[in-house]
C-alpha cells in the first residue's frame, strides 16, 4: 500500500500538525502502511521531518500534555554577547598573519597594537556594550543594513538558489508537481501560523526561530541609500496575514487565494488553478518582475515612478510584496544539472520577483527550483522547508477529477514608455549577469560521515581543509576562506565567520601537496584539525572576530552621524593591507557553507563572494558528500580544476587519517 492510500483523516492530521486527532489505533495503522512499526514518535519523526542537521531535535516529546509552540522560546533566549576587545584583536591578528611576509607581519602588528591602546578603541567598545544592554540584539539591525546597503542586482549577487532533489525529471508533470510542491510548502506556512512547526535544536540547545518567522510573506523593497525589509507574516494568535500566492507565467503576473474558510485549498484545486494560469498566459513583452532584477538604485527609481503612474499600481505592488511567496511556471526544460542550477539562480528575468522571500520555479518537465533573497533568511531555513515539503511530492503524474476552483486574478500594471524602456534595459543587463555565472556539482564518494564518526572526526573540518588545498593546487597560493557558523542559540542571531585559513591548515596543506612523510602529515593534520574546531566552537558562541569588528565600525558610523566633532577617522586597522588580505570587506576568495546531512534533499548555493573567488556549498552524508561550486566567468578561476582537486585532496586526507585502516 502506498503513502497516498493513507486515509484522509490521518493525512490531514499529520500535515496540519493536529496530531491530537491521531489516536493510538491510527498511529499503529499508519506505521503498518509505512512499514515502520516503531511507535508513534518514531513514525511521525521519520516521515514528516527533515533530518538535515547533526543531533538536531525537532519534535521534542510529542506525547507531552502541552504541545511545544514554534516561537514560544524566543523571549527566553540569551542575547548575542559582545566579545572581549583584546580577544577579538588577538584572533584577528592570528588570522591576518597567515601568508604575510615578516615585514608585513611587523606592520600589521604595529597597526593592531596601536588600535588596541587607542582611546577610540575603548570608546567604541564601551558604546557597543551599552548598545547590547539596550537592544534585543546589538547586531540584528546592522546586519540587515549590511545586506540592504548592497546596490548590485540581487540575482546573482545576493540570492540563494537550489534544486529539489525529490522532484526528478518527469516530462508532463509540471502542473501536478506545482500543485504538490506548493501545497506542501503552504502546509509549512500554515504550521508556522499555528505554531505547530517544530522548534529547531542543535545538541539539545534551542535555536532562535526568527528566520522561520520571516520565511514567508516577506519582501525586500528597494530604497536609497539602503533597501528595507518588509514583513507581513503573523501567527494566528497575532491576527490575520495575507494568504495569497503570486504566479509568474510568460511575463504575466497572477494572484490567487490559498485558503478557504481559513483552511488550505486542496492539491486538486491548486492543480486546476495552475492549469488555468498556464492555459491563459500569453507571452507578455514587458513584465514588471524584470525590474526587480536590476541594479537596486535603478529599481528604486522605477518603482517610485511605477507607484506615481496610477492609483492601482501601489496596490498591486503591495499584493505581490505581502504574498506568501512566488511560483513560476516556465516553458523551459534543462537536462544538464549544472546549467539547471544556474537557471535556478538566474533563469529568465520575467520568471522571478527577485525581492521576494522565495521564488519556487517549476520547469516544464516537473523539476523544481528555488531562488530566494539571502538577505531575508539563511540557507539552512530555506533548504529545511524544501527538504520537509519535498518528502510529500508524488513522483507519478496525476490529474484530479473535475474540481471546482476559484479563478486566479491577472494583475495588470499600468505602464508608460519610460517603464517599458527600463524593462527592456533590465532584461539586457540580466542576461549580461547570467553569462558570468558558472556552476559545477561534485559528488564525492570516497568516504563519508559514517566512517569518520567511528574515528570521532568531523567531516566538515576535513572538507574545509580539502577546499583550501584544492585552491592552492590550482592557484599556487593560500586564500582567505569564510565558513558559516550558526549563532542561532542567541536571540535574533544568524551567523559568525570561521576564518578557516589558519597557520596550521596551511602547513598541513603544503605537506600534503609536497607529499611529505606520512607521519609528518598526520602530525600536521591533528594541529590543523584542532585549530579549525576551536575556531568553530568559539564562533558558535558568538566569539569570532568578524561580527565584533563590524560592530565597532558601525558604532563609529553612529558616533560620526550623531554630531560628534571632530569626526573620527576610520582606524588604520581597517585600512591596513592585512585587512583585505585576510578577507575583510568581502574579500574571502572561498565562501563556503555546510548545508546539512539529508542525502536526498534539496541542495544549492550562493554565488562567490568576490569576482576571483569560488562559492562552495556542501551536504555531507554517510558515504560521501555533494558539493556545489560556483565562480564568475572571465576571471582567473577554473571550476573544473577546483572541483577535481577537492576530490584529490579528500583522497589524500583519507590516506593521511587511514580511513580504511585503524583509528587515527
XYZ file of C-alpha atoms in Angstrom:
664
model
C 0.000 0.000 0.000
C 1.419 3.422 -0.917
C 1.602 6.578 1.166
C -1.090 8.156 -0.974
C -3.558 5.469 0.062
C -3.458 6.627 3.693
C -6.976 7.734 4.703
C -7.601 11.477 4.598
C -8.139 11.833 8.347
C -4.648 10.582 9.073
C -3.075 12.514 6.215
C -4.739 15.802 7.175
C -3.840 15.422 10.824
C -0.199 14.710 10.014
C 0.201 17.507 7.510
C -1.503 20.214 9.564
C 0.241 19.246 12.760
C -3.052 18.472 14.516
C -1.577 15.291 15.973
C -4.016 15.278 18.879
C -6.607 13.880 16.467
C -4.499 10.796 15.798
C -5.443 8.123 18.297
C -3.321 5.100 19.085
C -5.015 2.876 16.520
C -4.435 5.472 13.782
C -0.732 5.602 14.688
C -0.476 1.818 14.527
C -2.287 1.716 11.191
C -0.070 4.457 9.810
C 3.022 2.608 10.976
C 1.903 -0.569 9.204
C 1.173 1.283 5.972
C 4.622 2.850 6.032
C 6.435 -0.239 7.215
C 7.987 1.426 10.248
C 6.345 -0.143 13.286
C 8.443 1.640 15.885
C 5.812 3.603 17.756
C 4.134 6.962 17.175
C 7.037 9.341 17.771
C 9.461 7.430 15.587
C 6.910 7.070 12.802
C 5.952 10.716 12.552
C 9.526 11.927 13.063
C 10.821 9.681 10.302
C 8.111 10.646 7.841
C 7.346 14.302 8.402
C 10.628 15.987 9.242
C 13.987 16.570 7.662
C 16.922 15.014 9.468
C 19.238 17.541 7.896
C 21.358 18.650 10.839
C 23.627 16.961 13.390
C 21.949 15.825 16.581
C 19.035 18.172 15.841
C 15.841 17.536 17.805
C 12.781 18.858 16.062
C 9.778 17.284 17.782
C 10.736 17.037 21.395
C 8.298 14.917 23.404
C 5.188 14.705 21.213
C 3.408 12.701 23.885
C 3.715 15.528 26.413
C 0.459 17.058 27.558
C 1.203 20.570 26.319
C 2.499 20.815 22.724
C 5.536 22.989 22.211
C 4.828 26.139 20.215
C 7.142 27.146 17.392
C 8.020 30.566 18.785
C 7.457 30.061 22.500
C 11.143 30.070 23.446
C 12.067 33.329 21.728
C 11.751 35.596 24.760
C 13.897 33.273 26.874
C 16.907 33.070 24.535
C 20.142 34.750 25.659
C 21.417 37.868 23.939
C 24.322 37.777 21.496
C 27.423 38.696 23.529
C 29.919 41.449 22.783
C 33.302 39.700 22.782
C 36.267 40.945 24.771
C 38.184 43.505 22.704
C 41.617 42.022 23.388
C 40.418 38.522 22.488
C 38.979 39.775 19.183
C 42.154 41.627 18.253
C 44.261 38.568 19.103
C 42.063 36.375 16.878
C 42.211 38.881 14.052
C 45.988 39.220 14.320
C 46.446 35.452 14.211
C 44.291 35.244 11.074
C 45.904 38.250 9.402
C 49.454 36.939 9.902
C 48.899 33.854 7.709
C 50.930 34.114 4.493
C 52.269 37.618 5.258
C 55.981 38.359 4.995
C 57.945 39.164 8.146
C 57.898 42.887 7.316
C 54.146 42.804 6.620
C 53.518 40.976 9.880
C 55.523 43.590 11.765
C 53.488 46.428 10.226
C 50.161 44.707 10.870
C 51.083 44.034 14.495
C 52.019 47.706 14.907
C 48.652 48.809 13.487
C 46.668 46.393 15.660
C 48.517 47.298 18.842
C 48.114 50.985 18.077
C 44.378 50.482 17.808
C 44.270 48.318 20.943
C 45.850 51.084 23.053
C 43.937 53.967 21.471
C 41.177 55.892 23.291
C 38.852 55.421 20.302
C 39.021 51.612 20.626
C 37.902 51.797 24.245
C 35.168 54.311 23.409
C 33.830 52.120 20.611
C 33.875 49.019 22.791
C 32.062 50.758 25.631
C 29.454 52.217 23.277
C 28.891 48.784 21.721
C 28.497 47.195 25.148
C 25.955 49.861 26.053
C 24.037 49.173 22.843
C 23.999 45.464 23.714
C 22.333 46.274 27.045
C 19.662 48.445 25.444
C 18.813 46.406 22.332
C 17.454 42.872 21.971
C 20.421 42.255 19.675
C 23.258 44.684 19.101
C 23.850 43.169 15.642
C 20.421 42.433 14.153
C 19.579 45.849 12.665
C 23.132 46.445 11.467
C 23.327 43.023 9.843
C 20.307 43.813 7.708
C 21.968 47.154 6.945
C 24.936 45.222 5.571
C 22.645 43.423 3.149
C 20.391 46.396 2.400
C 23.256 48.719 1.524
C 24.415 46.450 -1.304
C 23.299 48.053 -4.565
C 24.200 45.305 -7.018
C 21.354 43.213 -8.513
C 20.017 40.593 -6.113
C 20.445 37.946 -8.795
C 23.044 36.579 -8.899
C 24.920 38.550 -6.239
C 22.705 38.279 -3.167
C 20.375 35.333 -3.725
C 20.299 31.661 -2.863
C 19.440 29.041 -5.475
C 18.582 25.368 -5.057
C 17.158 22.250 -6.711
C 14.516 19.984 -5.220
C 16.180 16.579 -5.478
C 12.948 14.806 -4.552
C 11.267 16.036 -7.737
C 13.224 14.274 -10.506
C 12.586 14.979 -14.159
C 9.197 13.662 -15.338
C 8.000 15.141 -18.662
C 4.355 16.143 -18.478
C 4.358 16.558 -14.685
C 4.675 20.349 -14.424
C 1.160 21.109 -13.203
C 0.887 18.152 -10.816
C 4.357 18.877 -9.413
C 3.477 22.542 -8.962
C 0.269 21.608 -7.145
C 2.005 19.143 -4.815
C 5.100 21.245 -4.152
C 3.209 24.471 -3.481
C 0.544 22.777 -1.382
C 3.072 21.160 0.931
C 5.053 24.366 1.237
C 1.812 26.083 2.223
C 1.295 23.369 4.842
C 4.578 24.560 6.360
C 3.291 28.145 6.170
C 0.113 27.084 7.977
C 2.051 25.225 10.648
C 4.104 28.363 11.292
C 0.848 30.315 11.565
C -0.490 27.801 14.102
C 2.878 27.410 15.827
C 2.959 23.646 15.325
C 6.145 23.655 13.246
C 8.966 22.017 15.222
C 11.452 24.132 17.118
C 14.945 23.626 15.776
C 17.594 22.468 18.208
C 21.235 21.533 17.925
C 22.637 19.132 20.501
C 19.668 19.850 22.703
C 20.079 23.635 22.577
C 17.054 25.619 21.363
C 17.771 27.752 18.315
C 16.321 31.161 17.525
C 13.299 30.796 15.222
C 13.110 34.363 13.938
C 14.275 33.312 10.478
C 11.385 30.867 10.340
C 9.067 33.695 11.348
C 10.185 35.785 8.361
C 10.419 32.870 5.924
C 7.010 33.662 4.415
C 5.182 36.880 3.473
C 8.369 38.926 3.229
C 9.929 41.149 0.622
C 12.923 43.377 0.197
C 11.827 46.835 -1.008
C 14.298 48.987 -2.977
C 15.169 52.314 -1.378
C 18.128 54.694 -1.273
C 20.665 54.517 0.276
C 19.635 51.081 1.574
C 16.744 48.736 0.951
C 14.124 47.940 3.567
C 12.862 44.529 4.645
C 9.059 44.359 4.778
C 7.475 41.510 6.745
C 3.753 40.729 6.730
C 3.652 37.319 8.408
C 1.675 36.839 11.629
C 0.818 33.814 13.701
C -2.871 33.062 14.170
C -2.555 34.332 17.740
C -1.328 37.666 16.375
C -4.091 38.041 13.791
C -4.647 37.757 10.052
C -1.921 37.920 7.436
C -2.005 37.682 3.634
C -2.596 34.154 2.321
C -2.379 34.746 -1.424
C 0.238 33.329 -3.784
C 1.759 35.049 -6.794
C 2.275 33.072 -10.013
C 4.510 34.216 -12.865
C 3.997 32.729 -16.331
C 5.259 34.060 -19.685
C 5.586 37.587 -18.319
C 2.130 37.565 -16.722
C 1.588 38.079 -13.001
C -1.304 36.247 -11.314
C -2.601 36.114 -7.759
C -4.828 33.562 -6.072
C -6.089 32.940 -2.564
C -4.690 29.750 -1.000
C -7.267 29.466 1.795
C -10.986 28.857 2.004
C -12.656 29.249 5.380
C -9.201 29.558 6.980
C -8.098 26.137 5.674
C -5.826 25.337 2.762
C -7.404 24.524 -0.538
C -6.613 21.024 -1.742
C -3.790 19.981 -4.102
C -6.535 19.189 -6.636
C -7.745 22.779 -6.566
C -4.191 24.092 -6.774
C -3.795 21.887 -9.858
C -6.821 23.437 -11.567
C -5.608 26.954 -10.743
C -2.144 26.335 -12.188
C -3.674 24.653 -15.226
C -5.876 27.719 -15.795
C -2.903 30.067 -15.450
C -0.776 28.117 -17.910
C -3.627 27.955 -20.435
C -4.478 31.657 -20.232
C -0.960 33.134 -20.081
C 0.019 34.604 -23.401
C 3.524 35.977 -23.844
C 3.798 39.488 -22.440
C 6.786 41.543 -23.578
C 7.042 43.917 -20.633
C 6.855 42.363 -17.155
C 7.391 44.461 -14.035
C 9.057 41.382 -12.490
C 12.063 42.023 -14.743
C 12.727 45.329 -12.981
C 13.330 43.509 -9.678
C 16.499 42.002 -11.177
C 18.023 45.432 -11.884
C 20.615 47.458 -10.008
C 18.944 48.483 -6.763
C 19.134 52.232 -7.390
C 17.584 51.865 -10.847
C 14.805 49.668 -9.475
C 14.224 52.212 -6.688
C 13.697 54.976 -9.237
C 11.439 52.866 -11.445
C 9.388 51.588 -8.506
C 8.704 55.166 -7.403
C 7.759 56.072 -10.982
C 5.507 52.995 -11.184
C 3.687 53.940 -7.995
C 3.047 57.508 -9.130
C 1.777 56.476 -12.564
C -1.646 55.222 -11.422
C -3.680 54.568 -8.294
C -3.795 50.796 -8.781
C -0.051 50.206 -9.196
C 0.825 50.667 -5.474
C -1.971 48.273 -4.524
C -0.689 45.623 -6.942
C 2.852 46.010 -5.586
C 1.566 45.524 -2.036
C -0.278 42.331 -3.022
C 2.888 40.893 -4.514
C 5.258 42.015 -1.768
C 2.990 40.773 1.051
C 2.146 37.410 -0.577
C 3.270 34.118 0.972
C 5.763 33.520 -1.856
C 6.035 33.450 -5.654
C 5.595 30.496 -8.023
C 6.899 30.495 -11.587
C 5.639 28.188 -14.355
C 8.256 28.142 -17.079
C 8.261 26.690 -20.588
C 11.897 25.599 -20.286
C 13.479 22.173 -19.866
C 17.158 21.883 -18.935
C 18.765 18.449 -18.799
C 22.266 19.411 -17.632
C 22.444 19.632 -13.832
C 24.990 22.450 -13.762
C 23.000 24.542 -16.217
C 19.794 23.885 -14.289
C 21.443 25.141 -11.104
C 22.453 28.324 -12.917
C 18.892 28.626 -14.206
C 17.535 28.247 -10.682
C 19.507 31.357 -9.729
C 19.203 33.432 -12.859
C 16.990 31.799 -15.487
C 14.677 34.312 -17.154
C 14.161 37.881 -15.894
C 10.358 37.669 -16.013
C 10.313 34.394 -14.042
C 11.268 35.751 -10.619
C 10.270 38.588 -8.348
C 13.804 38.856 -7.017
C 12.818 40.896 -3.949
C 10.596 38.127 -2.557
C 11.423 35.736 0.246
C 11.078 32.727 -2.090
C 10.501 32.114 -5.797
C 9.538 28.498 -6.489
C 10.168 27.603 -10.123
C 8.550 24.594 -11.791
C 10.146 23.523 -15.057
C 8.216 22.067 -17.973
C 9.483 18.585 -17.026
C 8.428 18.939 -13.383
C 11.808 19.748 -11.844
C 11.505 22.284 -9.016
C 13.918 25.116 -8.317
C 14.101 27.829 -5.671
C 15.552 31.314 -5.836
C 15.406 33.243 -2.565
C 16.597 36.567 -1.206
C 19.514 35.637 1.038
C 19.255 38.881 2.998
C 15.910 37.742 4.422
C 16.996 34.327 5.693
C 19.938 31.944 5.684
C 20.163 28.814 3.556
C 19.580 26.405 6.443
C 15.985 27.647 6.914
C 15.084 27.784 3.225
C 16.559 24.359 2.495
C 14.833 22.849 5.533
C 11.475 23.968 4.119
C 12.429 22.367 0.804
C 13.548 19.140 2.462
C 10.370 18.858 4.506
C 7.884 19.699 1.752
C 9.775 17.617 -0.819
C 9.100 14.382 1.037
C 5.426 14.604 0.106
C 5.729 15.353 -3.600
C 4.293 12.493 -5.638
C 6.668 11.077 -8.222
C 3.956 9.936 -10.601
C 1.933 12.224 -12.841
C -1.573 12.672 -11.523
C -4.642 14.607 -12.596
C -7.682 15.493 -10.472
C -11.274 14.762 -11.329
C -13.449 17.698 -12.318
C -12.966 20.057 -9.438
C -14.477 23.430 -8.655
C -11.887 26.167 -8.269
C -11.796 29.898 -7.772
C -10.217 31.525 -10.786
C -6.970 33.411 -10.174
C -6.702 37.125 -10.871
C -4.402 38.562 -13.525
C -2.524 41.569 -12.122
C -2.007 44.170 -14.835
C 0.156 47.186 -14.073
C -0.237 50.478 -15.869
C 2.996 51.118 -17.776
C 4.303 54.061 -19.766
C 7.135 54.293 -22.283
C 9.665 55.117 -19.552
C 8.898 51.894 -17.709
C 8.821 49.804 -20.895
C 12.257 51.129 -21.859
C 13.555 50.399 -18.337
C 12.228 46.828 -18.530
C 13.986 46.266 -21.859
C 17.234 47.648 -20.417
C 16.872 45.491 -17.304
C 16.446 42.403 -19.482
C 19.712 43.144 -21.316
C 21.557 43.639 -18.033
C 20.054 40.433 -16.655
C 21.473 38.319 -19.449
C 24.870 40.017 -19.132
C 24.962 38.969 -15.488
C 23.716 35.496 -16.300
C 26.606 34.992 -18.717
C 29.039 35.481 -15.802
C 27.783 32.649 -13.584
C 29.487 29.261 -13.630
C 28.485 26.186 -11.621
C 29.770 22.642 -11.046
C 28.399 19.825 -8.911
C 30.886 17.460 -7.292
C 29.674 14.125 -5.904
C 32.441 12.652 -3.824
C 32.008 9.031 -2.764
C 35.452 8.096 -1.465
C 34.288 8.058 2.156
C 31.723 9.820 4.275
C 30.384 10.619 7.679
C 29.749 7.022 8.726
C 33.418 6.054 8.773
C 34.534 9.391 10.177
C 32.102 9.234 13.084
C 33.646 5.906 14.073
C 37.012 7.670 14.074
C 35.496 10.564 16.066
C 36.307 13.045 13.309
C 34.128 15.826 11.903
C 33.801 15.580 8.132
C 33.070 19.309 7.892
C 36.600 20.098 9.095
C 38.093 17.697 6.560
C 36.118 19.280 3.709
C 37.330 22.719 4.795
C 40.946 21.557 4.631
C 40.375 19.878 1.263
C 38.946 23.056 -0.296
C 41.973 25.083 0.813
C 44.359 22.503 -0.594
C 42.405 22.436 -3.860
C 42.574 26.226 -4.216
C 46.324 26.179 -3.548
C 46.893 23.447 -6.132
C 45.013 25.414 -8.781
C 46.242 28.921 -7.965
C 49.531 28.427 -6.136
C 48.527 30.444 -3.060
C 46.514 30.133 0.146
C 43.471 32.365 0.089
C 41.234 33.683 2.878
C 38.271 31.376 3.398
C 34.920 32.063 5.017
C 32.895 29.289 6.618
C 29.474 29.941 8.098
C 28.958 29.193 11.784
C 25.427 29.416 13.153
C 24.930 31.627 16.211
C 21.216 30.863 16.473
C 21.473 29.842 20.118
C 21.215 33.613 20.685
C 18.141 35.781 20.187
C 17.837 37.213 16.641
C 21.322 35.955 15.756
C 22.260 34.434 12.407
C 25.905 33.646 11.692
C 29.533 34.284 12.528
C 32.563 33.809 10.291
C 35.032 30.987 10.771
C 38.314 32.123 9.208
C 39.388 28.678 8.091
C 42.761 29.693 6.672
C 44.865 29.089 9.755
C 48.632 28.764 10.014
C 48.102 25.117 10.918
C 45.878 24.476 7.875
C 48.450 25.996 5.521
C 51.302 23.953 6.983
C 49.266 20.769 6.656
C 48.172 21.636 3.114
C 51.739 22.269 1.994
C 52.788 18.924 3.461
C 50.045 17.140 1.512
C 50.868 18.877 -1.781
C 54.612 18.248 -1.335
C 53.986 14.614 -0.312
C 55.863 14.973 2.970
C 56.469 11.842 5.072
C 53.196 10.333 6.254
C 53.944 10.741 9.948
C 54.658 14.443 9.417
C 51.377 14.843 7.527
C 49.498 13.110 10.342
C 51.048 15.354 12.980
C 50.217 18.481 10.981
C 46.698 17.216 10.278
C 45.997 16.948 14.001
C 47.172 20.527 14.523
C 45.050 21.829 11.627
C 42.029 19.802 12.712
C 42.161 21.080 16.296
C 42.762 24.690 15.220
C 39.721 24.683 12.948
C 37.434 23.079 15.500
C 38.466 25.599 18.152
C 37.558 28.458 15.823
C 34.199 26.873 15.050
C 33.417 26.319 18.739
C 34.205 29.961 19.549
C 32.210 31.259 16.585
C 29.094 29.301 17.604
C 29.329 31.017 20.988
C 29.359 34.422 19.275
C 33.053 34.879 19.985
C 34.510 35.155 16.494
C 36.224 38.353 15.409
C 34.385 39.432 12.229
C 30.973 40.423 13.623
C 32.636 42.222 16.533
C 34.927 44.237 14.249
C 31.932 45.044 12.051
C 30.074 46.224 15.154
C 32.939 48.529 16.099
C 32.911 50.089 12.625
C 29.147 50.575 12.739
C 29.479 52.154 16.184
C 31.944 54.632 14.710
C 29.470 55.435 11.932
C 26.767 56.126 14.506
C 29.078 58.363 16.514
C 30.051 60.394 13.446
C 26.466 60.625 12.320
C 25.348 61.783 15.735
C 27.099 65.130 15.600
C 30.353 64.282 17.349
C 33.048 66.794 16.485
C 35.596 66.475 15.202
C 34.584 63.455 13.099
C 36.627 60.409 13.973
C 38.692 58.889 11.180
C 38.473 55.201 10.318
C 41.205 53.464 12.346
C 44.200 52.180 10.412
C 43.407 48.563 11.315
C 40.596 48.677 8.732
C 42.871 50.151 6.045
C 45.997 48.061 6.550
C 46.937 45.652 3.739
C 46.254 42.672 6.007
C 42.593 43.665 6.381
C 41.627 42.692 2.840
C 44.361 40.069 2.626
C 42.633 38.162 5.418
C 39.118 38.557 3.933
C 37.886 41.906 5.264
C 35.355 43.951 3.252
C 34.055 40.852 1.477
C 37.395 39.588 0.167
C 37.087 35.935 1.131
C 38.064 34.130 -2.067
C 36.490 30.944 -0.786
C 32.958 31.479 0.516
C 31.754 28.201 1.995
C 28.946 26.675 3.998
C 27.864 23.260 5.217
C 24.143 22.888 4.418
C 23.063 19.628 6.018
C 23.057 15.834 6.065
C 19.973 14.980 4.004
C 21.491 12.973 1.154
C 18.344 13.027 -0.948
C 17.191 16.526 -0.067
C 17.403 19.988 -1.559
C 20.846 21.319 -2.484
C 22.090 24.615 -3.810
C 24.398 27.567 -3.415
C 25.095 31.257 -3.027
C 27.430 32.740 -5.638
C 31.073 33.526 -4.935
C 31.728 36.488 -2.644
C 34.278 38.168 -4.897
C 34.964 38.098 -8.674
C 38.129 35.990 -8.470
C 36.782 33.555 -5.894
C 34.597 30.486 -5.549
C 31.384 29.696 -3.700
C 31.353 26.189 -2.206
C 28.260 24.760 -0.504
C 28.143 21.129 0.534
C 25.980 18.414 2.038
C 27.588 15.572 3.943
C 26.161 12.049 4.065
C 27.173 8.633 5.311
C 29.211 7.610 2.279
C 30.308 10.910 0.730
C 29.290 14.476 0.042
C 27.619 16.633 -2.587
C 29.311 19.986 -3.227
C 28.086 22.813 -5.462
C 30.835 25.191 -6.565
C 30.349 28.491 -8.394
C 32.514 31.170 -9.942
C 32.285 34.193 -12.220
C 33.433 33.552 -15.772
C 36.121 35.755 -17.247
C 38.194 35.921 -14.080
C 41.172 33.829 -13.043
C 39.217 30.875 -11.722
C 38.738 27.333 -13.014
C 35.768 25.351 -11.728
C 36.769 22.079 -13.355
C 40.255 22.119 -11.838
C 38.997 23.369 -8.481
C 36.379 20.630 -8.047
C 38.717 17.956 -9.410
C 41.321 18.937 -6.832
C 38.808 18.939 -3.990
C 38.255 15.250 -4.737
C 42.034 14.748 -4.957
C 42.565 16.455 -1.608
C 39.789 14.414 0.024
C 41.506 11.233 -1.148
C 44.890 12.409 0.147
C 43.457 13.365 3.532
C 41.759 9.968 3.641
C 45.189 8.371 3.203
C 46.632 10.550 5.965
C 43.989 9.628 8.525
C 43.923 5.974 7.427
C 40.247 5.999 6.535
C 40.304 2.341 5.513
C 42.573 1.269 8.356
C 42.613 1.554 12.124
C 41.670 4.641 14.093
C 43.945 7.676 13.844
